[in-house]
mmCIF file of C-alpha atoms in Angstrom:
data_model
loop_
_atom_site.group_PDB
_atom_site.id
_atom_site.type_symbol
_atom_site.label_atom_id
_atom_site.label_comp_id
_atom_site.label_asym_id
_atom_site.label_seq_id
_atom_site.Cartn_x
_atom_site.Cartn_y
_atom_site.Cartn_z
ATOM 1 C CA MET A 10 -71.217 -29.035 -40.522
ATOM 2 C CA GLU A 11 -68.037 -28.004 -38.336
ATOM 3 C CA VAL A 12 -65.527 -25.641 -39.732
ATOM 4 C CA PRO A 13 -62.028 -27.093 -39.483
ATOM 5 C CA VAL A 14 -59.665 -24.558 -37.965
ATOM 6 C CA ARG A 15 -56.557 -24.023 -39.893
ATOM 7 C CA SER A 16 -53.321 -22.030 -39.805
ATOM 8 C CA LYS A 17 -51.601 -20.563 -42.513
ATOM 9 C CA GLY A 18 -49.825 -23.286 -44.450
ATOM 10 C CA ALA A 19 -50.782 -25.955 -42.119
ATOM 11 C CA ALA A 20 -52.419 -28.994 -42.827
ATOM 12 C CA PRO A 21 -56.272 -28.769 -42.183
ATOM 13 C CA SER A 22 -57.212 -30.126 -38.600
ATOM 14 C CA PRO A 23 -59.532 -33.248 -38.130
ATOM 15 C CA TRP A 24 -61.029 -31.405 -35.208
ATOM 16 C CA SER A 25 -63.682 -29.034 -34.633
ATOM 17 C CA PRO A 26 -62.614 -25.495 -33.059
ATOM 18 C CA ARG A 27 -64.622 -27.063 -29.282
ATOM 19 C CA GLU A 28 -62.231 -30.040 -30.152
ATOM 20 C CA CYS A 29 -59.143 -28.327 -30.327
ATOM 21 C CA GLU A 30 -60.135 -26.364 -27.352
ATOM 22 C CA LEU A 31 -60.242 -29.200 -25.243
ATOM 23 C CA LEU A 32 -57.035 -30.460 -26.824
ATOM 24 C CA GLY A 33 -55.550 -27.176 -26.127
ATOM 25 C CA VAL A 34 -56.536 -27.752 -22.698
ATOM 26 C CA THR A 35 -54.801 -30.646 -22.189
ATOM 27 C CA LEU A 36 -51.628 -29.774 -23.648
ATOM 28 C CA GLU A 37 -51.352 -26.784 -20.989
ATOM 29 C CA LEU A 38 -52.332 -29.449 -18.188
ATOM 30 C CA LEU A 39 -49.832 -31.764 -19.324
ATOM 31 C CA GLN A 40 -47.068 -29.150 -19.146
ATOM 32 C CA GLU A 41 -48.435 -28.080 -15.658
ATOM 33 C CA HIS A 42 -48.634 -31.614 -14.279
ATOM 34 C CA GLY A 43 -46.757 -34.121 -16.622
ATOM 35 C CA TYR A 44 -48.523 -37.225 -17.721
ATOM 36 C CA ASP A 45 -48.465 -39.357 -14.626
ATOM 37 C CA ARG A 46 -50.522 -36.961 -12.705
ATOM 38 C CA LEU A 47 -52.935 -35.984 -15.479
ATOM 39 C CA SER A 48 -56.781 -36.787 -15.134
ATOM 40 C CA LEU A 49 -59.415 -36.455 -17.506
ATOM 41 C CA ASP A 50 -61.623 -35.139 -14.713
ATOM 42 C CA ALA A 51 -59.368 -32.308 -14.613
ATOM 43 C CA VAL A 52 -59.314 -31.685 -18.151
ATOM 44 C CA ALA A 53 -63.115 -31.920 -18.365
ATOM 45 C CA THR A 54 -63.120 -29.537 -15.279
ATOM 46 C CA THR A 55 -60.765 -26.674 -16.338
ATOM 47 C CA ALA A 56 -62.434 -27.088 -20.104
ATOM 48 C CA ARG A 57 -66.034 -27.076 -18.953
ATOM 49 C CA ALA A 58 -67.302 -30.261 -20.730
ATOM 50 C CA SER A 59 -68.826 -33.069 -19.607
ATOM 51 C CA LYS A 60 -66.447 -36.092 -19.042
ATOM 52 C CA ALA A 61 -68.945 -37.897 -21.536
ATOM 53 C CA THR A 62 -67.703 -35.678 -24.162
ATOM 54 C CA LEU A 63 -64.347 -36.414 -23.486
ATOM 55 C CA TYR A 64 -64.608 -39.696 -23.463
ATOM 56 C CA ARG A 65 -66.652 -40.309 -26.601
ATOM 57 C CA ARG A 66 -63.463 -38.710 -28.623
ATOM 58 C CA TRP A 67 -60.973 -40.053 -26.926
ATOM 59 C CA PRO A 68 -61.680 -43.297 -24.843
ATOM 60 C CA THR A 69 -58.176 -43.457 -23.010
ATOM 61 C CA LYS A 70 -55.741 -40.940 -21.592
ATOM 62 C CA ALA A 71 -53.403 -42.301 -24.054
ATOM 63 C CA GLU A 72 -55.737 -41.293 -26.763
ATOM 64 C CA LEU A 73 -56.305 -37.937 -25.472
ATOM 65 C CA VAL A 74 -52.677 -36.962 -25.114
ATOM 66 C CA PHE A 75 -51.393 -38.162 -28.478
ATOM 67 C CA ALA A 76 -54.075 -36.401 -30.091
ATOM 68 C CA ALA A 77 -53.268 -32.932 -28.143
ATOM 69 C CA PHE A 78 -49.476 -33.342 -29.067
ATOM 70 C CA VAL A 79 -50.330 -34.006 -32.672
ATOM 71 C CA GLU A 80 -53.014 -31.053 -32.314
ATOM 72 C CA GLY A 81 -50.579 -28.899 -30.684
ATOM 73 C CA THR A 82 -47.841 -29.665 -33.579
ATOM 74 C CA ARG A 83 -50.073 -29.141 -36.352
ATOM 75 C CA GLN A 84 -50.507 -25.811 -35.113
ATOM 76 C CA VAL A 85 -47.057 -24.816 -35.361
ATOM 77 C CA ALA A 86 -45.771 -26.972 -38.204
ATOM 78 C CA VAL A 87 -46.481 -23.987 -40.858
ATOM 79 C CA ASP A 88 -44.471 -24.111 -43.915
ATOM 80 C CA PRO A 89 -42.010 -21.575 -43.767
ATOM 81 C CA ASP A 90 -41.931 -20.407 -47.271
ATOM 82 C CA THR A 91 -38.801 -17.679 -46.911
ATOM 83 C CA GLY A 92 -37.307 -17.927 -49.847
ATOM 84 C CA THR A 93 -34.312 -19.706 -49.655
ATOM 85 C CA LEU A 94 -33.395 -23.201 -48.634
ATOM 86 C CA ARG A 95 -31.270 -22.004 -45.918
ATOM 87 C CA GLY A 96 -33.974 -19.755 -44.269
ATOM 88 C CA ASP A 97 -36.528 -22.581 -44.609
ATOM 89 C CA LEU A 98 -34.607 -25.014 -43.013
ATOM 90 C CA LEU A 99 -33.254 -22.806 -39.881
ATOM 91 C CA GLN A 100 -36.987 -21.764 -39.598
ATOM 92 C CA LEU A 101 -38.094 -25.413 -39.493
ATOM 93 C CA GLY A 102 -35.504 -26.267 -37.193
ATOM 94 C CA LYS A 103 -36.437 -23.321 -34.715
ATOM 95 C CA GLN A 104 -40.071 -24.360 -34.703
ATOM 96 C CA ILE A 105 -38.875 -27.897 -34.097
ATOM 97 C CA SER A 106 -36.779 -27.268 -31.602
ATOM 98 C CA ALA A 107 -39.001 -25.030 -29.779
ATOM 99 C CA HIS A 108 -41.962 -27.624 -29.655
ATOM 100 C CA VAL A 109 -40.081 -30.864 -28.653
ATOM 101 C CA GLY A 110 -38.065 -28.816 -25.856
ATOM 102 C CA THR A 111 -41.536 -27.380 -24.235
ATOM 103 C CA HIS A 112 -43.195 -31.026 -24.708
ATOM 104 C CA ALA A 113 -40.057 -33.395 -24.233
ATOM 105 C CA SER A 114 -41.873 -35.174 -21.048
ATOM 106 C CA THR A 115 -45.083 -35.675 -22.845
ATOM 107 C CA ILE A 116 -43.452 -37.312 -25.992
ATOM 108 C CA ARG A 117 -41.690 -39.534 -23.951
ATOM 109 C CA ALA A 118 -44.846 -40.522 -22.044
ATOM 110 C CA VAL A 119 -46.753 -40.917 -25.553
ATOM 111 C CA LEU A 120 -44.174 -43.203 -26.891
ATOM 112 C CA MET A 121 -44.077 -45.495 -23.969
ATOM 113 C CA GLU A 122 -47.895 -45.639 -24.718
ATOM 114 C CA ILE A 123 -47.391 -46.137 -28.162
ATOM 115 C CA SER A 124 -45.007 -49.159 -27.805
ATOM 116 C CA ARG A 125 -48.119 -50.523 -26.231
ATOM 117 C CA SER A 126 -50.643 -50.083 -28.807
ATOM 118 C CA ASP A 127 -50.752 -50.608 -32.535
ATOM 119 C CA LYS A 128 -53.331 -48.531 -32.748
ATOM 120 C CA LEU A 129 -51.331 -45.353 -31.562
ATOM 121 C CA ALA A 130 -48.566 -46.087 -33.639
ATOM 122 C CA ALA A 131 -50.736 -46.440 -36.971
ATOM 123 C CA MET A 132 -51.874 -42.840 -35.714
ATOM 124 C CA LEU A 133 -48.416 -41.404 -35.168
ATOM 125 C CA GLN A 134 -47.651 -42.752 -38.594
ATOM 126 C CA GLU A 135 -50.597 -41.234 -40.297
ATOM 127 C CA GLN A 136 -51.443 -38.201 -38.259
ATOM 128 C CA PHE A 137 -47.943 -37.273 -37.552
ATOM 129 C CA LEU A 138 -44.765 -38.359 -39.631
ATOM 130 C CA ASP A 139 -46.432 -38.163 -43.162
ATOM 131 C CA GLN A 140 -47.695 -34.725 -42.441
ATOM 132 C CA ARG A 141 -43.871 -33.472 -41.293
ATOM 133 C CA LYS A 142 -42.391 -35.403 -44.224
ATOM 134 C CA ALA A 143 -44.679 -33.487 -46.710
ATOM 135 C CA LEU A 144 -43.636 -30.143 -45.215
ATOM 136 C CA MET A 145 -40.033 -31.289 -45.530
ATOM 137 C CA SER A 146 -40.990 -32.528 -49.007
ATOM 138 C CA SER A 147 -42.362 -28.878 -50.450
ATOM 139 C CA VAL A 148 -39.439 -26.783 -48.755
ATOM 140 C CA LEU A 149 -36.862 -29.290 -50.457
ATOM 141 C CA ALA A 150 -39.021 -29.217 -54.041
ATOM 142 C CA ARG A 151 -38.992 -25.372 -53.647
ATOM 143 C CA ALA A 152 -35.092 -25.427 -53.379
ATOM 144 C CA VAL A 153 -34.709 -27.736 -56.595
ATOM 145 C CA ASP A 154 -37.197 -25.421 -58.546
ATOM 146 C CA ARG A 155 -35.037 -22.317 -57.410
ATOM 147 C CA GLY A 156 -31.723 -24.398 -58.573
ATOM 148 C CA GLU A 157 -30.565 -24.384 -55.422
ATOM 149 C CA ILE A 158 -29.812 -27.982 -54.946
ATOM 150 C CA GLN A 159 -30.090 -31.188 -57.544
ATOM 151 C CA ALA A 160 -32.949 -33.229 -56.669
ATOM 152 C CA SER A 161 -30.511 -36.286 -57.200
ATOM 153 C CA ALA A 162 -28.799 -34.893 -53.701
ATOM 154 C CA ILE A 163 -32.385 -35.690 -51.765
ATOM 155 C CA THR A 164 -32.196 -39.267 -50.010
ATOM 156 C CA GLU A 165 -35.634 -39.936 -49.625
ATOM 157 C CA ASP A 166 -35.111 -42.193 -46.674
ATOM 158 C CA LEU A 167 -32.931 -39.742 -44.281
ATOM 159 C CA TRP A 168 -35.941 -36.809 -44.751
ATOM 160 C CA ASP A 169 -36.549 -36.641 -41.008
ATOM 161 C CA MET A 170 -32.873 -35.878 -40.136
ATOM 162 C CA LEU A 171 -33.445 -32.539 -39.485
ATOM 163 C CA PRO A 172 -36.609 -33.275 -36.873
ATOM 164 C CA GLY A 173 -35.203 -36.349 -36.075
ATOM 165 C CA TYR A 174 -31.870 -35.070 -34.695
ATOM 166 C CA LEU A 175 -33.350 -32.414 -32.946
ATOM 167 C CA THR A 176 -36.198 -34.587 -31.161
ATOM 168 C CA TYR A 177 -33.351 -37.059 -30.066
ATOM 169 C CA ARG A 178 -31.147 -34.244 -28.120
ATOM 170 C CA SER A 179 -34.823 -33.115 -26.548
ATOM 171 C CA VAL A 180 -36.365 -36.108 -25.628
ATOM 172 C CA LEU A 181 -33.423 -38.312 -25.323
ATOM 173 C CA THR A 182 -30.515 -36.774 -23.731
ATOM 174 C CA GLY A 183 -30.465 -33.582 -21.239
ATOM 175 C CA ARG A 184 -28.923 -31.499 -24.066
ATOM 176 C CA ALA A 185 -31.611 -29.737 -25.690
ATOM 177 C CA PRO A 186 -30.551 -27.878 -28.791
ATOM 178 C CA SER A 187 -29.844 -24.186 -28.643
ATOM 179 C CA ARG A 188 -30.489 -21.635 -31.398
ATOM 180 C CA ARG A 189 -26.752 -22.441 -32.401
ATOM 181 C CA THR A 190 -27.442 -26.407 -32.781
ATOM 182 C CA VAL A 191 -29.844 -25.485 -35.516
ATOM 183 C CA GLN A 192 -27.358 -22.979 -37.151
ATOM 184 C CA ASP A 193 -24.750 -25.688 -37.277
ATOM 185 C CA LEU A 194 -26.847 -28.384 -37.949
ATOM 186 C CA VAL A 195 -28.099 -26.701 -41.038
ATOM 187 C CA ASP A 196 -24.863 -24.844 -42.276
ATOM 188 C CA ASN A 197 -22.433 -27.850 -41.272
ATOM 189 C CA VAL A 198 -24.478 -30.735 -42.175
ATOM 190 C CA LEU A 199 -27.692 -30.571 -44.287
ATOM 191 C CA ILE A 200 -26.404 -27.729 -46.657
ATOM 192 C CA PRO A 201 -23.122 -29.518 -47.461
ATOM 193 C CA SER A 202 -25.234 -32.481 -47.873
ATOM 194 C CA LEU A 203 -27.599 -31.178 -50.132
ATOM 195 C CA THR A 204 -25.428 -28.944 -52.060
ATOM 196 C CA ARG A 205 -22.702 -31.933 -52.684
ATOM 197 C CA HIS A 206 -23.955 -32.438 -56.229
ATOM 198 C CA ASN A 207 -23.713 -29.155 -57.324
ATOM 199 C CA GLY A 208 -21.519 -27.526 -59.901
ATOM 200 C CA MET B 14 -9.563 -57.788 -6.190
ATOM 201 C CA GLU B 15 -12.358 -58.589 -9.224
ATOM 202 C CA VAL B 16 -10.450 -58.589 -12.475
ATOM 203 C CA PRO B 17 -12.853 -56.269 -14.606
ATOM 204 C CA VAL B 18 -14.240 -57.514 -18.089
ATOM 205 C CA ARG B 19 -12.782 -55.974 -21.097
ATOM 206 C CA SER B 20 -13.706 -56.418 -24.539
ATOM 207 C CA LYS B 21 -10.959 -55.173 -27.176
ATOM 208 C CA GLY B 22 -11.171 -51.481 -27.616
ATOM 209 C CA ALA B 23 -13.991 -50.781 -25.046
ATOM 210 C CA ALA B 24 -13.943 -49.001 -21.955
ATOM 211 C CA PRO B 25 -13.432 -50.895 -19.098
ATOM 212 C CA SER B 26 -16.653 -52.133 -17.372
ATOM 213 C CA PRO B 27 -17.115 -51.484 -13.431
ATOM 214 C CA TRP B 28 -18.717 -54.739 -12.544
ATOM 215 C CA SER B 29 -16.995 -57.895 -11.635
ATOM 216 C CA PRO B 30 -17.765 -60.994 -13.907
ATOM 217 C CA ARG B 31 -20.747 -62.116 -11.596
ATOM 218 C CA GLU B 32 -22.597 -58.991 -11.762
ATOM 219 C CA CYS B 33 -21.988 -58.660 -15.763
ATOM 220 C CA GLU B 34 -23.593 -62.332 -15.850
ATOM 221 C CA LEU B 35 -26.601 -61.078 -13.880
ATOM 222 C CA LEU B 36 -26.751 -58.023 -15.891
ATOM 223 C CA GLY B 37 -26.751 -60.398 -18.787
ATOM 224 C CA VAL B 38 -29.667 -62.411 -17.822
ATOM 225 C CA THR B 39 -31.442 -59.197 -17.005
ATOM 226 C CA LEU B 40 -30.830 -58.146 -20.541
ATOM 227 C CA GLU B 41 -32.318 -61.424 -22.014
ATOM 228 C CA LEU B 42 -35.006 -61.571 -19.862
ATOM 229 C CA LEU B 43 -36.067 -57.999 -20.790
ATOM 230 C CA GLN B 44 -36.008 -58.827 -24.699
ATOM 231 C CA GLU B 45 -38.188 -62.009 -23.925
ATOM 232 C CA HIS B 46 -40.700 -60.469 -21.604
ATOM 233 C CA GLY B 47 -40.596 -56.381 -21.922
ATOM 234 C CA TYR B 48 -39.981 -54.310 -18.853
ATOM 235 C CA ASP B 49 -43.478 -53.930 -17.739
ATOM 236 C CA ARG B 50 -43.254 -58.064 -17.299
ATOM 237 C CA LEU B 51 -39.852 -58.240 -15.661
ATOM 238 C CA SER B 52 -39.280 -58.852 -12.175
ATOM 239 C CA LEU B 53 -36.339 -58.974 -10.033
ATOM 240 C CA ASP B 54 -37.708 -62.272 -8.963
ATOM 241 C CA ALA B 55 -37.035 -64.215 -12.170
ATOM 242 C CA VAL B 56 -33.660 -62.808 -12.762
ATOM 243 C CA ALA B 57 -32.576 -63.711 -9.418
ATOM 244 C CA THR B 58 -33.911 -67.429 -9.870
ATOM 245 C CA THR B 59 -32.791 -67.895 -13.798
ATOM 246 C CA ALA B 60 -29.147 -66.369 -12.649
ATOM 247 C CA ARG B 61 -29.663 -68.596 -9.459
ATOM 248 C CA ALA B 62 -28.635 -65.587 -7.458
ATOM 249 C CA SER B 63 -29.991 -64.241 -4.106
ATOM 250 C CA LYS B 64 -32.409 -61.603 -4.426
ATOM 251 C CA ALA B 65 -30.418 -59.670 -1.758
ATOM 252 C CA THR B 66 -27.255 -59.827 -3.952
ATOM 253 C CA LEU B 67 -29.439 -58.048 -6.576
ATOM 254 C CA TYR B 68 -31.213 -55.523 -4.415
ATOM 255 C CA ARG B 69 -27.407 -54.376 -2.725
ATOM 256 C CA ARG B 70 -26.313 -53.452 -6.246
ATOM 257 C CA TRP B 71 -29.541 -52.213 -7.783
ATOM 258 C CA PRO B 72 -31.743 -51.309 -5.700
ATOM 259 C CA THR B 73 -34.875 -50.598 -7.994
ATOM 260 C CA LYS B 74 -35.866 -52.259 -11.083
ATOM 261 C CA ALA B 75 -35.143 -49.052 -13.208
ATOM 262 C CA GLU B 76 -32.035 -49.302 -11.955
ATOM 263 C CA LEU B 77 -31.173 -52.798 -12.861
ATOM 264 C CA VAL B 78 -32.382 -52.336 -16.318
ATOM 265 C CA PHE B 79 -30.972 -49.230 -16.880
ATOM 266 C CA ALA B 80 -27.106 -50.769 -15.739
ATOM 267 C CA ALA B 81 -27.834 -53.901 -18.023
ATOM 268 C CA PHE B 82 -28.503 -51.536 -20.930
ATOM 269 C CA VAL B 83 -25.582 -49.696 -20.444
ATOM 270 C CA GLU B 84 -23.533 -52.896 -19.743
ATOM 271 C CA GLY B 85 -24.722 -54.313 -23.001
ATOM 272 C CA THR B 86 -24.055 -51.642 -25.040
ATOM 273 C CA ARG B 87 -20.356 -51.148 -23.633
ATOM 274 C CA GLN B 88 -19.803 -54.622 -24.824
ATOM 275 C CA VAL B 89 -20.718 -54.102 -28.287
ATOM 276 C CA ALA B 90 -19.449 -50.726 -28.404
ATOM 277 C CA VAL B 91 -15.930 -51.298 -29.806
ATOM 278 C CA ASP B 92 -13.614 -48.857 -31.408
ATOM 279 C CA PRO B 93 -13.863 -49.895 -35.066
ATOM 280 C CA ASP B 94 -10.246 -48.920 -36.221
ATOM 281 C CA THR B 95 -10.749 -49.946 -39.938
ATOM 282 C CA GLY B 96 -8.224 -47.374 -41.335
ATOM 283 C CA THR B 97 -10.686 -45.292 -43.074
ATOM 284 C CA LEU B 98 -12.868 -42.664 -41.773
ATOM 285 C CA ARG B 99 -15.704 -44.091 -43.814
ATOM 286 C CA GLY B 100 -15.238 -47.461 -42.600
ATOM 287 C CA ASP B 101 -15.170 -46.545 -39.297
ATOM 288 C CA LEU B 102 -18.292 -44.402 -39.199
ATOM 289 C CA LEU B 103 -20.189 -47.497 -41.695
ATOM 290 C CA GLN B 104 -19.029 -49.932 -38.752
ATOM 291 C CA LEU B 105 -20.030 -47.773 -35.972
ATOM 292 C CA GLY B 106 -23.292 -46.803 -37.349
ATOM 293 C CA LYS B 107 -23.865 -50.931 -37.881
ATOM 294 C CA GLN B 108 -23.073 -51.747 -34.297
ATOM 295 C CA ILE B 109 -25.502 -49.007 -33.141
ATOM 296 C CA SER B 110 -28.307 -49.876 -35.528
ATOM 297 C CA ALA B 111 -28.138 -53.304 -34.639
ATOM 298 C CA HIS B 112 -28.067 -52.581 -31.042
ATOM 299 C CA VAL B 113 -30.773 -50.328 -30.726
ATOM 300 C CA GLY B 114 -32.927 -52.405 -32.863
ATOM 301 C CA THR B 115 -32.570 -55.124 -30.491
ATOM 302 C CA HIS B 116 -33.409 -53.238 -27.584
ATOM 303 C CA ALA B 117 -35.719 -50.608 -28.507
ATOM 304 C CA SER B 118 -38.509 -51.090 -26.117
ATOM 305 C CA THR B 119 -36.043 -51.551 -23.112
ATOM 306 C CA ILE B 120 -34.778 -48.212 -24.394
ATOM 307 C CA ARG B 121 -38.175 -46.473 -24.225
ATOM 308 C CA ALA B 122 -38.678 -47.962 -20.946
ATOM 309 C CA VAL B 123 -35.591 -46.551 -19.732
ATOM 310 C CA LEU B 124 -36.120 -43.214 -20.792
ATOM 311 C CA MET B 125 -39.658 -43.135 -18.940
ATOM 312 C CA GLU B 126 -37.538 -43.936 -15.564
ATOM 313 C CA ILE B 127 -34.814 -41.366 -16.478
ATOM 314 C CA SER B 128 -37.400 -38.618 -16.935
ATOM 315 C CA ARG B 129 -38.574 -39.437 -13.372
ATOM 316 C CA SER B 130 -35.342 -39.742 -11.855
ATOM 317 C CA ASP B 131 -32.034 -37.065 -11.491
ATOM 318 C CA LYS B 132 -29.730 -40.095 -10.666
ATOM 319 C CA LEU B 133 -30.615 -42.059 -13.344
ATOM 320 C CA ALA B 134 -30.032 -39.043 -15.662
ATOM 321 C CA ALA B 135 -26.795 -38.460 -14.245
ATOM 322 C CA MET B 136 -25.711 -41.728 -14.587
ATOM 323 C CA LEU B 137 -27.177 -41.907 -18.652
ATOM 324 C CA GLN B 138 -24.739 -39.011 -19.115
ATOM 325 C CA GLU B 139 -21.921 -40.327 -17.205
ATOM 326 C CA GLN B 140 -21.935 -43.962 -17.938
ATOM 327 C CA PHE B 141 -23.255 -43.906 -21.278
ATOM 328 C CA LEU B 142 -22.968 -40.904 -23.388
ATOM 329 C CA ASP B 143 -19.730 -39.955 -22.275
ATOM 330 C CA GLN B 144 -18.490 -43.199 -23.321
ATOM 331 C CA ARG B 145 -19.903 -43.055 -26.659
ATOM 332 C CA LYS B 146 -18.634 -39.221 -27.433
ATOM 333 C CA ALA B 147 -14.945 -40.736 -26.458
ATOM 334 C CA LEU B 148 -15.615 -43.132 -29.060
ATOM 335 C CA MET B 149 -16.692 -40.999 -31.592
ATOM 336 C CA SER B 150 -14.086 -38.503 -31.018
ATOM 337 C CA SER B 151 -11.104 -40.735 -31.117
ATOM 338 C CA VAL B 152 -12.912 -42.307 -34.991
ATOM 339 C CA LEU B 153 -12.611 -38.271 -35.767
ATOM 340 C CA ALA B 154 -9.030 -37.856 -34.161
ATOM 341 C CA ARG B 155 -7.432 -40.533 -36.245
ATOM 342 C CA ALA B 156 -9.269 -39.284 -39.552
ATOM 343 C CA VAL B 157 -7.664 -35.842 -39.028
ATOM 344 C CA ASP B 158 -4.282 -37.593 -38.318
ATOM 345 C CA ARG B 159 -4.514 -39.196 -41.716
ATOM 346 C CA GLY B 160 -5.573 -36.009 -43.198
ATOM 347 C CA GLU B 161 -8.695 -37.110 -44.525
ATOM 348 C CA ILE B 162 -10.367 -34.212 -42.901
ATOM 349 C CA GLN B 163 -9.596 -30.594 -41.332
ATOM 350 C CA ALA B 164 -9.982 -30.454 -37.719
ATOM 351 C CA SER B 165 -11.872 -27.422 -38.672
ATOM 352 C CA ALA B 166 -14.690 -29.436 -40.173
ATOM 353 C CA ILE B 167 -15.806 -31.054 -36.746
ATOM 354 C CA THR B 168 -18.904 -29.343 -34.811
ATOM 355 C CA GLU B 169 -18.264 -30.720 -31.336
ATOM 356 C CA ASP B 170 -22.129 -29.842 -30.472
ATOM 357 C CA LEU B 171 -23.020 -32.771 -33.217
ATOM 358 C CA TRP B 172 -20.896 -35.312 -32.082
ATOM 359 C CA ASP B 173 -24.036 -37.139 -31.756
ATOM 360 C CA MET B 174 -25.449 -37.252 -35.267
ATOM 361 C CA LEU B 175 -24.870 -40.809 -36.181
ATOM 362 C CA PRO B 176 -25.971 -42.377 -32.720
ATOM 363 C CA GLY B 177 -28.752 -39.859 -32.347
ATOM 364 C CA TYR B 178 -30.753 -40.308 -35.754
ATOM 365 C CA LEU B 179 -29.996 -43.980 -35.678
ATOM 366 C CA THR B 180 -31.688 -44.398 -32.322
ATOM 367 C CA TYR B 181 -34.609 -41.738 -32.981
ATOM 368 C CA ARG B 182 -35.180 -44.178 -35.879
ATOM 369 C CA SER B 183 -35.478 -47.127 -33.901
ATOM 370 C CA VAL B 184 -36.896 -45.915 -30.685
ATOM 371 C CA LEU B 185 -38.966 -42.923 -31.985
ATOM 372 C CA THR B 186 -40.355 -44.268 -35.346
ATOM 373 C CA GLY B 187 -41.682 -47.508 -36.844
ATOM 374 C CA ARG B 188 -39.004 -47.100 -39.358
ATOM 375 C CA ALA B 189 -36.081 -49.174 -37.877
ATOM 376 C CA PRO B 190 -32.625 -47.884 -39.997
ATOM 377 C CA SER B 191 -31.521 -50.616 -42.672
ATOM 378 C CA ARG B 192 -27.744 -51.204 -43.874
ATOM 379 C CA ARG B 193 -28.728 -48.738 -46.563
ATOM 380 C CA THR B 194 -29.758 -46.211 -43.977
ATOM 381 C CA VAL B 195 -26.444 -46.341 -42.491
ATOM 382 C CA GLN B 196 -24.560 -46.019 -45.598
ATOM 383 C CA ASP B 197 -27.043 -43.244 -46.927
ATOM 384 C CA LEU B 198 -26.093 -41.363 -43.984
ATOM 385 C CA VAL B 199 -22.209 -42.102 -44.059
ATOM 386 C CA ASP B 200 -21.514 -41.254 -47.939
ATOM 387 C CA ASN B 201 -24.542 -38.723 -48.376
ATOM 388 C CA VAL B 202 -24.583 -36.454 -45.302
ATOM 389 C CA LEU B 203 -21.383 -37.455 -42.718
ATOM 390 C CA ILE B 204 -18.740 -37.301 -44.998
ATOM 391 C CA PRO B 205 -20.023 -34.437 -47.291
ATOM 392 C CA SER B 206 -20.297 -32.683 -43.819
ATOM 393 C CA LEU B 207 -16.825 -33.512 -42.226
ATOM 394 C CA THR B 208 -14.934 -32.681 -45.647
ATOM 395 C CA ARG B 209 -16.586 -29.443 -46.865
ATOM 396 C CA HIS B 210 -13.485 -27.590 -45.665
ATOM 397 C CA ASN B 211 -10.985 -30.027 -47.521
ATOM 398 C CA GLY B 212 -9.376 -28.742 -50.681
#
């Protein structure tokens, strides 16, 4: 049995260490060459893997790239657990900005493929968004436990404001979020919203 | 001289009435067939225009589709001016949700083209985002004038929270925003943020 790779606080990976390596190579080549010019041949050659191995796991370029992006995110999406709500949100915001900033063009390419494939859309939901939501939920639950916010101030439907806005900035505009953007978002928007039912 | 089409409160169109008609036809065909299957031939035939006319204004499919989307947005992006900040934000949120919901797949396709073209990226900034920002600025300026909010509570860099999050929801997730999403966003997030310096 293969032992799944697991970074501290992150969800367990569905891939073996060797598969994670292949996905890591894919992500590197994507950043270097972009989605359009990435070939499965180049991934196989760089990773010294057989093409059969690649195709068996990921039958299309879109699936390989999607898996590489999700795995890359899983590895950096670590629960910050800094001891305060503000600290946790700042940390998450920094993580997300760095990650979506680095992979903005990959995300754009993957989106295009997702709109063409129901299978990829389902994978996005199960493998990516559900995981991110669980992380945000534990950050907020701890803040409620510490008495920093009221549970009633949490709007379930808007759980993805922080990652959503930061992703929008990197992927849909030319204004990648700065460290200051994250700080303003936390101090001027998210904390005032989450503490609006306090005392 | 051609008279520019202008809807109440919207910025003036850079196109003649006939050009607007061509862009309207493009947008309809896009919704019907999607970006991949749209052809300039079909636009010319449907609009009873010569292909030369189309190509003179919009040399590539990407430019035509981009212009059609921006023009469609310009026509619906009307300053609500309801008399209250809450009313204005709800109205803007409804407008944006309806528009990005209808054109989500076109936006995805345009994004992909934008990441391949600096010219389109500059057009996105000048013809689309700057206009949207001006609209949001007047909504906030009126709220300051009415004494509803303090000018110091406005975070310049985060002007696009409302359109950004709603666009993210429609374009990057399968959870298109509902009327309730817009209401929660305004009442639970934007108003608490903008009134945090009050009294």
